[in-house]
Amino acid sequence: MDTIFIKTPLGITKIDGDENGISAITAGNDGNISAPDQYPVHLREAAVQLEEYFEGKRTEFTFKLNPAGTEFQQKVWKALLDIPFGKTMSYLELSKILGDVKAIRAVAAANGKNPLWIVVPCHRVIGSDGSLTGYAGGLWRKKWLLDHENPIKQQTLF
């Protein structure tokens, strides 16, 4: 397993993976930024695509994913991939899509265990009342990501 660290507007992002795909992308404030010329070949595309996302040039990711999780978690993460860029969905709506409205807490828990920050867009899942609820990277990051993906940018008055 190889690891690199890239600088993003939301802090230092850690990317883990190998030739089988990217297994984890996490946000934080720790880690030494990796030199792009030293990125392992199997992590290079993920770094490039994340940089393009933050520059506003990319709305979907195409590199190979390989997250570790239970069968149920994998099912939830796969459903998250279907939430379009710039859109949100409630935990209840996601539970309905997965076929069991009563599984809302399990869906929320699986969402919270998502190891692929941004790429598997758990930040696009909100409360039924539109509130920003639960986000492992911090609610301020979730708000930033949703604002970044919003096609209608709020203009400042001053």
Tab-separated table of C-alpha atoms in Angstrom:
chain	number	residue	atom	x	y	z
A	1	MET	CA	0.000	0.000	0.000
A	2	ASP	CA	1.349	3.401	-0.985
A	3	THR	CA	0.413	6.805	0.434
A	4	ILE	CA	0.748	10.356	-0.825
A	5	PHE	CA	-0.363	13.690	0.616
A	6	ILE	CA	-1.699	16.552	-1.483
A	7	LYS	CA	-2.605	20.101	-0.508
A	8	THR	CA	-6.245	21.053	-1.063
A	9	PRO	CA	-8.413	24.031	-0.081
A	10	LEU	CA	-9.747	21.855	2.757
A	11	GLY	CA	-6.416	20.827	4.232
A	12	ILE	CA	-3.992	18.060	3.509
A	13	THR	CA	-5.531	15.086	1.752
A	14	LYS	CA	-4.102	11.615	2.203
A	15	ILE	CA	-4.498	9.133	-0.664
A	16	ASP	CA	-3.863	5.416	-0.059
A	17	GLY	CA	-3.866	2.726	-2.694
A	18	ASP	CA	-2.057	0.162	-4.773
A	19	GLU	CA	-2.307	-1.425	-8.200
A	20	ASN	CA	-5.806	-2.718	-7.266
A	21	GLY	CA	-7.154	0.815	-6.833
A	22	ILE	CA	-7.551	3.633	-4.343
A	23	SER	CA	-8.587	2.329	-0.931
A	24	ALA	CA	-8.823	5.556	1.075
A	25	ILE	CA	-8.897	9.310	0.637
A	26	THR	CA	-9.080	11.304	3.850
A	27	ALA	CA	-8.929	14.976	4.789
A	28	GLY	CA	-6.868	16.307	7.624
A	29	ASN	CA	-4.203	18.750	8.603
A	30	ASP	CA	-1.265	16.396	9.032
A	31	GLY	CA	1.226	14.957	6.608
A	32	ASN	CA	4.082	16.135	4.463
A	33	ILE	CA	3.010	17.178	0.980
A	34	SER	CA	4.311	14.658	-1.552
A	35	ALA	CA	6.308	15.818	-4.552
A	36	PRO	CA	4.272	15.127	-7.727
A	37	ASP	CA	7.292	13.604	-9.461
A	38	GLN	CA	7.442	11.015	-6.674
A	39	TYR	CA	3.789	9.879	-6.840
A	40	PRO	CA	3.551	6.117	-7.393
A	41	VAL	CA	1.991	5.501	-10.799
A	42	HIS	CA	-1.167	3.947	-9.301
A	43	LEU	CA	-1.851	7.070	-7.168
A	44	ARG	CA	-1.010	9.696	-9.773
A	45	GLU	CA	-4.391	9.786	-11.534
A	46	ALA	CA	-6.292	10.147	-8.254
A	47	ALA	CA	-4.139	13.135	-7.272
A	48	VAL	CA	-4.585	14.774	-10.681
A	49	GLN	CA	-8.352	14.242	-10.696
A	50	LEU	CA	-8.758	15.593	-7.147
A	51	GLU	CA	-6.774	18.700	-8.095
A	52	GLU	CA	-9.029	19.145	-11.150
A	53	TYR	CA	-12.102	18.788	-8.922
A	54	PHE	CA	-10.881	21.544	-6.597
A	55	GLU	CA	-10.060	23.749	-9.603
A	56	GLY	CA	-13.669	23.361	-10.794
A	57	LYS	CA	-12.623	21.392	-13.892
A	58	ARG	CA	-13.989	17.958	-12.915
A	59	THR	CA	-17.403	16.738	-11.758
A	60	GLU	CA	-16.779	12.974	-11.696
A	61	PHE	CA	-13.897	10.626	-11.022
A	62	THR	CA	-12.726	7.789	-13.240
A	63	PHE	CA	-9.837	6.172	-11.386
A	64	LYS	CA	-10.166	2.666	-9.959
A	65	LEU	CA	-11.582	2.354	-6.434
A	66	ASN	CA	-10.874	-0.431	-3.965
A	67	PRO	CA	-12.387	0.452	-0.568
A	68	ALA	CA	-12.567	-2.154	2.182
A	69	GLY	CA	-15.950	-2.574	3.836
A	70	THR	CA	-18.786	-4.932	4.605
A	71	GLU	CA	-21.193	-6.023	1.888
A	72	PHE	CA	-23.783	-3.561	3.218
A	73	GLN	CA	-21.284	-0.687	3.354
A	74	GLN	CA	-20.217	-1.444	-0.229
A	75	LYS	CA	-23.883	-1.346	-1.296
A	76	VAL	CA	-24.390	2.068	0.349
A	77	TRP	CA	-21.157	3.477	-1.119
A	78	LYS	CA	-22.180	2.268	-4.585
A	79	ALA	CA	-25.528	4.074	-4.195
A	80	LEU	CA	-23.699	7.262	-3.170
A	81	LEU	CA	-21.883	7.210	-6.515
A	82	ASP	CA	-25.268	7.719	-8.212
A	83	ILE	CA	-25.929	11.083	-6.533
A	84	PRO	CA	-25.164	13.622	-9.270
A	85	PHE	CA	-22.658	16.422	-8.871
A	86	GLY	CA	-24.402	19.514	-7.518
A	87	LYS	CA	-27.335	17.538	-6.066
A	88	THR	CA	-28.140	16.303	-2.579
A	89	MET	CA	-30.236	13.493	-1.153
A	90	SER	CA	-31.531	12.811	2.341
A	91	TYR	CA	-30.612	9.757	4.384
A	92	LEU	CA	-34.275	8.736	4.139
A	93	GLU	CA	-34.253	8.980	0.324
A	94	LEU	CA	-31.054	6.948	0.210
A	95	SER	CA	-32.618	4.296	2.465
A	96	LYS	CA	-35.624	4.090	0.127
A	97	ILE	CA	-33.363	3.661	-2.905
A	98	LEU	CA	-31.583	0.839	-1.089
A	99	GLY	CA	-34.958	-0.826	-0.504
A	100	ASP	CA	-35.465	-0.472	3.246
A	101	VAL	CA	-36.704	2.777	4.749
A	102	LYS	CA	-36.197	1.286	8.233
A	103	ALA	CA	-32.461	0.943	7.562
A	104	ILE	CA	-31.923	4.698	7.783
A	105	ARG	CA	-29.581	4.445	10.795
A	106	ALA	CA	-27.540	1.667	9.192
A	107	VAL	CA	-27.340	3.671	5.977
A	108	ALA	CA	-26.176	6.723	7.922
A	109	ALA	CA	-23.569	4.618	9.749
A	110	ALA	CA	-22.258	3.160	6.466
A	111	ASN	CA	-22.188	6.651	4.999
A	112	GLY	CA	-20.063	7.761	7.960
A	113	LYS	CA	-17.598	4.911	7.356
A	114	ASN	CA	-16.996	5.908	3.723
A	115	PRO	CA	-13.199	5.782	3.257
A	116	LEU	CA	-13.192	7.671	-0.064
A	117	TRP	CA	-13.734	11.331	0.800
A	118	ILE	CA	-15.239	13.393	-2.062
A	119	VAL	CA	-14.952	10.600	-4.640
A	120	VAL	CA	-17.748	8.566	-3.043
A	121	PRO	CA	-19.845	11.665	-2.325
A	122	CYS	CA	-21.162	11.109	1.189
A	123	HIS	CA	-21.080	14.903	1.586
A	124	ARG	CA	-24.127	15.035	-0.723
A	125	VAL	CA	-26.305	13.292	1.877
A	126	ILE	CA	-28.193	15.668	4.154
A	127	GLY	CA	-30.960	15.554	6.735
A	128	SER	CA	-34.588	15.288	5.587
A	129	ASP	CA	-35.094	18.894	6.688
A	130	GLY	CA	-32.169	20.061	4.524
A	131	SER	CA	-29.767	20.366	7.451
A	132	LEU	CA	-26.100	19.494	7.213
A	133	THR	CA	-25.829	16.504	9.483
A	134	GLY	CA	-22.852	14.338	10.322
A	135	TYR	CA	-19.669	14.445	8.329
A	136	ALA	CA	-16.448	12.716	9.367
A	137	GLY	CA	-14.354	15.519	7.828
A	138	GLY	CA	-16.243	18.186	9.782
A	139	LEU	CA	-19.405	20.056	8.863
A	140	TRP	CA	-17.399	23.061	7.637
A	141	ARG	CA	-15.831	20.809	4.959
A	142	LYS	CA	-19.233	19.411	4.009
A	143	LYS	CA	-20.598	22.953	3.598
A	144	TRP	CA	-17.566	23.957	1.524
A	145	LEU	CA	-17.965	20.922	-0.764
A	146	LEU	CA	-21.693	21.507	-1.287
A	147	ASP	CA	-21.060	25.206	-2.017
A	148	HIS	CA	-18.250	24.228	-4.409
A	149	GLU	CA	-20.584	21.890	-6.289
A	150	ASN	CA	-23.557	24.257	-6.324
A	151	PRO	CA	-24.180	25.473	-9.883
A	152	ILE	CA	-25.611	28.751	-8.537
A	153	LYS	CA	-22.859	30.636	-6.778
A	154	GLN	CA	-23.928	33.123	-4.124
A	155	GLN	CA	-22.574	36.567	-4.908
A	156	THR	CA	-21.315	38.808	-2.162
A	157	LEU	CA	-23.202	42.043	-1.575
A	158	PHE	CA	-20.092	44.004	-0.691
